[in-house]
mmCIF file of C-alpha atoms and ligand atoms in Angstrom:
data_model
loop_
_atom_site.group_PDB
_atom_site.id
_atom_site.type_symbol
_atom_site.label_atom_id
_atom_site.label_comp_id
_atom_site.label_asym_id
_atom_site.label_seq_id
_atom_site.Cartn_x
_atom_site.Cartn_y
_atom_site.Cartn_z
ATOM 1 C CA MET A 267 13.249 41.188 42.528
ATOM 2 C CA SER A 268 11.782 41.094 46.061
ATOM 3 C CA VAL A 269 10.357 43.987 48.073
ATOM 4 C CA ALA A 270 13.386 43.704 50.383
ATOM 5 C CA ALA A 271 15.823 43.928 47.452
ATOM 6 C CA LEU A 272 14.077 46.981 46.000
ATOM 7 C CA MET A 273 14.081 48.670 49.419
ATOM 8 C CA ALA A 274 17.795 47.902 49.813
ATOM 9 C CA GLU A 275 18.534 49.604 46.472
ATOM 10 C CA LEU A 276 16.420 52.603 47.435
ATOM 11 C CA TRP A 277 18.179 52.854 50.806
ATOM 12 C CA ARG A 278 21.563 52.927 49.039
ATOM 13 C CA ASP A 279 20.353 55.759 46.761
ATOM 14 C CA TYR A 280 18.845 57.641 49.702
ATOM 15 C CA ARG A 281 21.951 57.384 51.907
ATOM 16 C CA THR A 282 24.052 59.255 49.374
ATOM 17 C CA LEU A 283 21.692 62.250 49.767
ATOM 18 C CA ALA A 284 21.096 61.858 53.506
ATOM 19 C CA PRO A 285 24.289 62.254 55.558
ATOM 20 C CA HIS A 286 22.133 62.024 58.713
ATOM 21 C CA ALA A 287 20.466 58.727 57.768
ATOM 22 C CA GLU A 288 23.097 56.327 59.117
ATOM 23 C CA PRO A 289 23.653 58.057 62.483
ATOM 24 C CA ILE A 290 19.882 58.304 63.045
ATOM 25 C CA HIS A 291 19.427 54.673 62.022
ATOM 26 C CA GLU A 292 22.080 53.766 64.598
ATOM 27 C CA LEU A 293 20.574 55.959 67.325
ATOM 28 C CA ILE A 294 17.101 54.489 66.868
ATOM 29 C CA GLY A 295 18.028 50.861 66.341
ATOM 30 C CA GLY A 296 20.998 50.657 68.699
ATOM 31 C CA GLY A 297 22.578 48.261 66.207
ATOM 32 C CA GLY A 298 19.363 46.260 65.825
ATOM 33 C CA GLU A 299 16.753 46.238 63.114
ATOM 34 C CA VAL A 300 14.997 49.495 62.186
ATOM 35 C CA PRO A 301 11.679 48.648 60.494
ATOM 36 C CA ASN A 302 10.627 50.956 57.665
ATOM 37 C CA ASP A 303 7.049 52.270 57.691
ATOM 38 C CA HIS A 304 7.032 53.822 54.232
ATOM 39 C CA VAL A 305 9.054 55.398 51.458
ATOM 40 C CA ALA A 306 7.855 58.517 49.670
ATOM 41 C CA PHE A 307 8.417 59.974 46.206
ATOM 42 C CA ARG A 308 7.477 63.191 44.432
ATOM 43 C CA GLY A 309 6.404 63.641 40.815
ATOM 44 C CA LEU A 310 4.560 65.708 38.230
ATOM 45 C CA ASN A 311 1.045 64.907 36.969
ATOM 46 C CA ARG A 312 2.125 64.219 33.412
ATOM 47 C CA PRO A 313 2.302 60.817 31.665
ATOM 48 C CA GLY A 314 5.616 59.172 32.459
ATOM 49 C CA PHE A 315 6.481 61.620 35.274
ATOM 50 C CA GLY A 316 3.743 61.004 37.848
ATOM 51 C CA ILE A 317 2.344 58.536 40.339
ATOM 52 C CA ASP A 318 1.698 55.664 37.919
ATOM 53 C CA ALA A 319 5.214 55.735 36.476
ATOM 54 C CA ILE A 320 6.863 56.038 39.884
ATOM 55 C CA ALA A 321 4.751 53.247 41.403
ATOM 56 C CA ALA A 322 5.269 50.808 38.499
ATOM 57 C CA PRO A 323 8.129 48.731 40.022
ATOM 58 C CA PHE A 324 6.194 48.504 43.294
ATOM 59 C CA VAL A 325 2.970 47.444 41.561
ATOM 60 C CA ALA A 326 4.989 44.741 39.789
ATOM 61 C CA LEU A 327 5.911 43.430 43.263
ATOM 62 C CA GLY A 328 2.303 43.260 44.452
ATOM 63 C CA TYR A 329 1.678 46.763 45.761
ATOM 64 C CA ARG A 330 -1.943 47.918 45.398
ATOM 65 C CA GLU A 331 -3.471 51.354 45.749
ATOM 66 C CA GLN A 332 -5.137 51.860 49.138
ATOM 67 C CA GLY A 333 -5.911 55.559 49.518
ATOM 68 C CA GLU A 334 -5.885 58.993 47.896
ATOM 69 C CA TYR A 335 -5.133 62.394 49.364
ATOM 70 C CA LEU A 336 -5.621 65.982 48.159
ATOM 71 C CA PHE A 337 -3.506 68.964 49.206
ATOM 72 C CA PRO A 338 -5.218 71.956 47.567
ATOM 73 C CA ASP A 339 -2.897 74.646 48.997
ATOM 74 C CA LYS A 340 0.224 72.867 47.761
ATOM 75 C CA LYS A 341 -1.504 71.810 44.500
ATOM 76 C CA LEU A 342 -0.688 68.161 45.159
ATOM 77 C CA PHE A 343 -2.434 64.842 44.785
ATOM 78 C CA ALA A 344 -1.147 61.642 46.389
ATOM 79 C CA ARG A 345 -1.866 57.952 46.627
ATOM 80 C CA HIS A 346 -0.594 55.302 48.991
ATOM 81 C CA PHE A 347 0.072 51.675 48.137
ATOM 82 C CA GLU A 348 0.515 48.540 50.246
ATOM 83 C CA THR A 349 1.223 44.856 49.749
ATOM 84 C CA GLU A 350 -0.776 42.154 51.514
ATOM 85 C CA ASP A 351 2.068 41.772 54.044
ATOM 86 C CA PRO A 352 1.555 44.417 56.773
ATOM 87 C CA ASN A 353 5.284 44.297 57.538
ATOM 88 C CA ASP A 354 6.240 45.482 54.046
ATOM 89 C CA PRO A 355 6.928 49.223 53.868
ATOM 90 C CA LYS A 356 4.073 51.231 52.404
ATOM 91 C CA LEU A 357 4.558 53.517 49.416
ATOM 92 C CA PHE A 358 3.400 57.162 49.431
ATOM 93 C CA VAL A 359 3.597 58.926 46.058
ATOM 94 C CA SER A 360 2.523 62.479 45.348
ATOM 95 C CA GLU A 361 2.392 64.523 42.177
ATOM 96 C CA LEU A 362 2.217 68.252 41.494
ATOM 97 C CA GLU A 363 -0.825 69.467 39.558
ATOM 98 C CA VAL A 364 1.291 71.360 37.050
ATOM 99 C CA GLU A 365 -1.623 73.109 35.307
ATOM 100 C CA LYS A 366 -2.502 74.871 38.573
ATOM 101 C CA LEU A 367 0.844 76.739 38.699
ATOM 102 C CA GLY A 368 1.509 80.149 37.184
ATOM 103 C CA PRO A 369 2.968 80.488 33.661
ATOM 104 C CA ALA A 370 6.620 80.982 34.714
ATOM 105 C CA ALA A 371 6.759 77.852 36.861
ATOM 106 C CA ARG A 372 4.714 75.854 34.381
ATOM 107 C CA SER A 373 6.991 76.681 31.465
ATOM 108 C CA ILE A 374 10.090 75.665 33.442
ATOM 109 C CA LEU A 375 8.537 72.316 34.388
ATOM 110 C CA ASP A 376 7.401 71.758 30.786
ATOM 111 C CA ARG A 377 10.949 72.395 29.590
ATOM 112 C CA LEU A 378 12.392 69.996 32.205
ATOM 113 C CA MET A 379 10.077 67.228 31.048
ATOM 114 C CA GLU A 380 10.835 67.945 27.364
ATOM 115 C CA THR A 381 14.595 67.699 27.945
ATOM 116 C CA ALA A 382 14.416 64.719 30.310
ATOM 117 C CA VAL A 383 16.584 61.734 29.447
ATOM 118 C CA LEU A 384 15.393 58.773 31.466
ATOM 119 C CA PRO A 385 17.902 55.987 32.157
ATOM 120 C CA PRO A 386 16.944 52.870 30.173
ATOM 121 C CA ASP A 387 18.251 50.455 32.815
ATOM 122 C CA ARG A 388 16.416 51.565 35.941
ATOM 123 C CA PRO A 389 12.856 52.507 36.915
ATOM 124 C CA LEU A 390 11.742 56.139 37.221
ATOM 125 C CA ALA A 391 11.782 55.742 41.020
ATOM 126 C CA ARG A 392 15.587 55.368 40.791
ATOM 127 C CA ALA A 393 16.224 57.726 37.868
ATOM 128 C CA GLY A 394 17.654 60.612 39.889
ATOM 129 C CA ARG A 395 17.416 64.006 38.208
ATOM 130 C CA PRO A 396 16.819 63.326 34.490
ATOM 131 C CA TRP A 397 17.083 66.952 33.293
ATOM 132 C CA PRO A 398 19.574 69.828 33.405
ATOM 133 C CA VAL A 399 18.374 72.753 35.545
ATOM 134 C CA ALA A 400 19.794 76.201 36.336
ATOM 135 C CA GLN A 401 19.870 77.988 39.702
ATOM 136 C CA SER A 402 17.686 80.745 38.228
ATOM 137 C CA GLU A 403 15.030 78.166 37.339
ATOM 138 C CA TYR A 404 15.268 76.640 40.818
ATOM 139 C CA ARG A 405 14.756 80.072 42.381
ATOM 140 C CA THR A 406 11.791 80.900 40.124
ATOM 141 C CA LEU A 407 10.116 77.623 41.064
ATOM 142 C CA LEU A 408 10.890 78.232 44.747
ATOM 143 C CA GLU A 409 8.798 81.412 44.708
ATOM 144 C CA GLU A 410 5.705 79.477 43.747
ATOM 145 C CA SER A 411 6.184 75.926 44.997
ATOM 146 C CA GLU A 412 8.896 74.537 47.293
ATOM 147 C CA TYR A 413 7.816 71.109 46.075
ATOM 148 C CA ALA A 414 8.407 72.020 42.413
ATOM 149 C CA ALA A 415 11.828 73.489 43.208
ATOM 150 C CA TRP A 416 12.876 70.399 45.156
ATOM 151 C CA LEU A 417 11.709 68.076 42.372
ATOM 152 C CA ALA A 418 13.528 70.141 39.730
ATOM 153 C CA ALA A 419 16.759 69.913 41.750
ATOM 154 C CA PHE A 420 16.640 66.246 42.801
ATOM 155 C CA GLY A 421 14.232 64.514 40.432
ATOM 156 C CA TYR A 422 13.304 60.918 41.126
ATOM 157 C CA VAL A 423 14.930 59.801 44.362
ATOM 158 C CA VAL A 424 13.391 58.675 47.643
ATOM 159 C CA ASN A 425 12.191 61.843 49.371
ATOM 160 C CA HIS A 426 12.181 60.108 52.758
ATOM 161 C CA PHE A 427 12.416 56.807 54.550
ATOM 162 C CA THR A 428 10.300 56.439 57.698
ATOM 163 C CA VAL A 429 11.027 54.552 60.891
ATOM 164 C CA ALA A 430 8.034 52.459 62.066
ATOM 165 C CA VAL A 431 8.431 53.583 65.678
ATOM 166 C CA HIS A 432 5.529 51.398 66.886
ATOM 167 C CA ARG A 433 7.644 48.379 65.922
ATOM 168 C CA VAL A 434 10.739 49.405 67.906
ATOM 169 C CA PRO A 435 10.076 48.486 71.575
ATOM 170 C CA ARG A 436 12.903 50.637 72.951
ATOM 171 C CA TRP A 437 10.975 53.788 71.955
ATOM 172 C CA PRO A 438 7.697 53.768 73.909
ATOM 173 C CA SER A 439 6.627 57.156 72.552
ATOM 174 C CA LEU A 440 7.371 59.550 69.720
ATOM 175 C CA GLU A 441 8.110 62.275 72.306
ATOM 176 C CA THR A 442 11.034 60.336 73.786
ATOM 177 C CA LEU A 443 12.406 59.590 70.329
ATOM 178 C CA ASN A 444 12.111 63.232 69.228
ATOM 179 C CA GLN A 445 13.897 64.367 72.408
ATOM 180 C CA ALA A 446 16.728 61.882 71.856
ATOM 181 C CA LEU A 447 17.158 63.163 68.293
ATOM 182 C CA ILE A 448 17.187 66.795 69.444
ATOM 183 C CA ASP A 449 19.678 65.942 72.232
ATOM 184 C CA SER A 450 21.927 64.396 69.568
ATOM 185 C CA GLY A 451 21.829 67.608 67.538
ATOM 186 C CA PHE A 452 19.363 66.711 64.778
ATOM 187 C CA ALA A 453 17.006 69.481 63.616
ATOM 188 C CA LEU A 454 13.342 68.485 63.505
ATOM 189 C CA ASN A 455 10.506 69.945 61.439
ATOM 190 C CA GLY A 456 8.480 72.156 63.801
ATOM 191 C CA SER A 457 5.738 73.098 61.319
ATOM 192 C CA GLY A 458 2.428 72.352 63.049
ATOM 193 C CA GLY A 459 4.318 71.218 66.175
ATOM 194 C CA LEU A 460 7.005 68.548 66.384
ATOM 195 C CA ILE A 461 4.347 65.788 66.315
ATOM 196 C CA LYS A 462 1.711 65.806 63.594
ATOM 197 C CA GLY A 463 -1.428 63.731 64.180
ATOM 198 C CA SER A 464 -2.462 61.856 67.333
ATOM 199 C CA PRO A 465 -3.211 58.351 68.644
ATOM 200 C CA GLU A 466 -6.913 59.117 68.045
ATOM 201 C CA VAL A 467 -6.442 59.535 64.272
ATOM 202 C CA GLY A 468 -4.215 56.436 64.224
ATOM 203 C CA LEU A 469 -0.927 58.056 63.274
ATOM 204 C CA GLU A 470 1.642 60.308 64.935
ATOM 205 C CA GLN A 471 4.479 61.584 62.739
ATOM 206 C CA SER A 472 7.587 63.696 63.096
ATOM 207 C CA SER A 473 10.547 64.286 60.803
ATOM 208 C CA THR A 474 13.967 65.828 60.524
ATOM 209 C CA LEU A 475 14.483 68.958 58.498
ATOM 210 C CA ALA A 476 16.153 67.962 55.236
ATOM 211 C CA ALA A 477 19.935 68.181 55.605
ATOM 212 C CA PRO A 478 21.573 70.677 53.223
ATOM 213 C CA ILE A 479 23.332 69.123 50.267
ATOM 214 C CA THR A 480 25.318 70.638 47.413
ATOM 215 C CA VAL A 481 23.552 70.234 44.078
ATOM 216 C CA ALA A 482 25.229 70.725 40.684
ATOM 217 C CA PHE A 483 23.136 73.176 38.682
ATOM 218 C CA THR A 484 24.059 74.035 35.074
ATOM 219 C CA ASP A 485 25.434 77.388 36.281
ATOM 220 C CA GLY A 486 27.294 76.114 39.337
ATOM 221 C CA PRO A 487 26.837 74.334 42.668
ATOM 222 C CA LEU A 488 24.365 75.481 45.320
ATOM 223 C CA GLU A 489 23.667 74.084 48.785
ATOM 224 C CA ILE A 490 19.932 73.400 49.264
ATOM 225 C CA PRO A 491 17.707 71.164 51.463
ATOM 226 C CA GLY A 492 17.935 67.526 50.361
ATOM 227 C CA VAL A 493 16.044 64.563 51.782
ATOM 228 C CA TYR A 494 14.735 63.921 55.291
ATOM 229 C CA TYR A 495 14.004 61.094 57.708
ATOM 230 C CA GLU A 496 10.489 60.566 59.052
ATOM 231 C CA PHE A 497 9.272 58.829 62.226
ATOM 232 C CA ALA A 498 5.802 57.298 62.331
ATOM 233 C CA ARG A 499 3.977 55.737 65.248
ATOM 234 C CA ARG A 500 0.787 53.941 64.220
ATOM 235 C CA HIS A 501 -2.107 53.215 66.581
ATOM 236 C CA PRO A 502 -5.150 50.952 66.415
ATOM 237 C CA VAL A 503 -8.375 52.473 65.102
ATOM 238 C CA ASN A 504 -11.537 50.385 65.486
ATOM 239 C CA GLY A 505 -9.428 47.418 66.567
ATOM 240 C CA ALA A 506 -6.943 47.376 63.670
ATOM 241 C CA LEU A 507 -3.620 49.166 63.295
ATOM 242 C CA PHE A 508 -4.265 52.264 61.154
ATOM 243 C CA SER A 509 -2.459 51.793 57.833
ATOM 244 C CA GLY A 510 -3.330 54.985 55.954
ATOM 245 C CA PHE A 511 -2.091 58.557 56.029
ATOM 246 C CA VAL A 512 -3.547 61.744 57.541
ATOM 247 C CA THR A 513 -3.833 64.599 55.057
ATOM 248 C CA GLY A 514 -3.373 67.453 57.555
ATOM 249 C CA SER A 515 -0.220 65.828 58.941
ATOM 250 C CA ALA A 516 1.273 64.972 55.547
ATOM 251 C CA ASP A 517 0.677 68.567 54.477
ATOM 252 C CA ARG A 518 3.078 69.752 57.204
ATOM 253 C CA ILE A 519 5.551 66.913 56.679
ATOM 254 C CA PHE A 520 5.978 68.104 53.057
ATOM 255 C CA GLU A 521 7.518 71.263 54.543
ATOM 256 C CA SER A 522 10.530 69.300 55.811
ATOM 257 C CA THR A 523 12.314 70.271 52.580
ATOM 258 C CA ASP A 524 11.455 73.977 52.797
ATOM 259 C CA VAL A 525 14.354 76.385 52.441
ATOM 260 C CA ARG A 526 15.196 77.933 55.817
ATOM 261 C CA ARG A 527 14.851 81.643 55.014
HETATM 262 NI NI1 NI B 204 5.987 60.166 54.931
#
């Protein structure tokens, strides 16, 4: 399998959870190519459920670890991976530090992992939700960690695709792109301002708020935030295009799946 083929499979999975993906793709690309900056996944820091397991099919295609990131408030750790081809999408994978959660949340996550049935024919990154989960469990997790609740509800699917805005000449700035999205009725994540980061740090990012999607819980369906679309504009730092991630910005981008209370 090639990187392009894997990305095409992931895009198909993602589209089914992201009703806004196609119209945004169309708006940004105007029918032309829309280069992808990175895909992102969420996991749990347990063997078989975390970064290593999620990244495995990417590593098999030549992806190598390039950076690590800590998010103490959200109890998350993340790594990013790249291939040697700067045009290949990067991979950003995070995992929840389960032992840092309270007993109620921890016991739910332990039960999810114990009851997980992973599909034998596809990698963890395409497994979807491998465990049954109840609305009451989702709500308990939500009180302590939006990330944990989202992962319990959706499992292993792409959390977001990201337009590489610096590679689309028709959008000279992230501001103009954000305004066009707002004018077309898309809701953007305003946590920390619409744009996280700056040219000086090498990366400006914005994102949609995750579109609501109906999830089948064991005790009935519930509409909750699904996946989102991110927009990244990279800038040169010390003469080379910045290829990493900015912790303070990523921290706010995580909130794109927060429940609107
Ligand atoms: Ni991202």
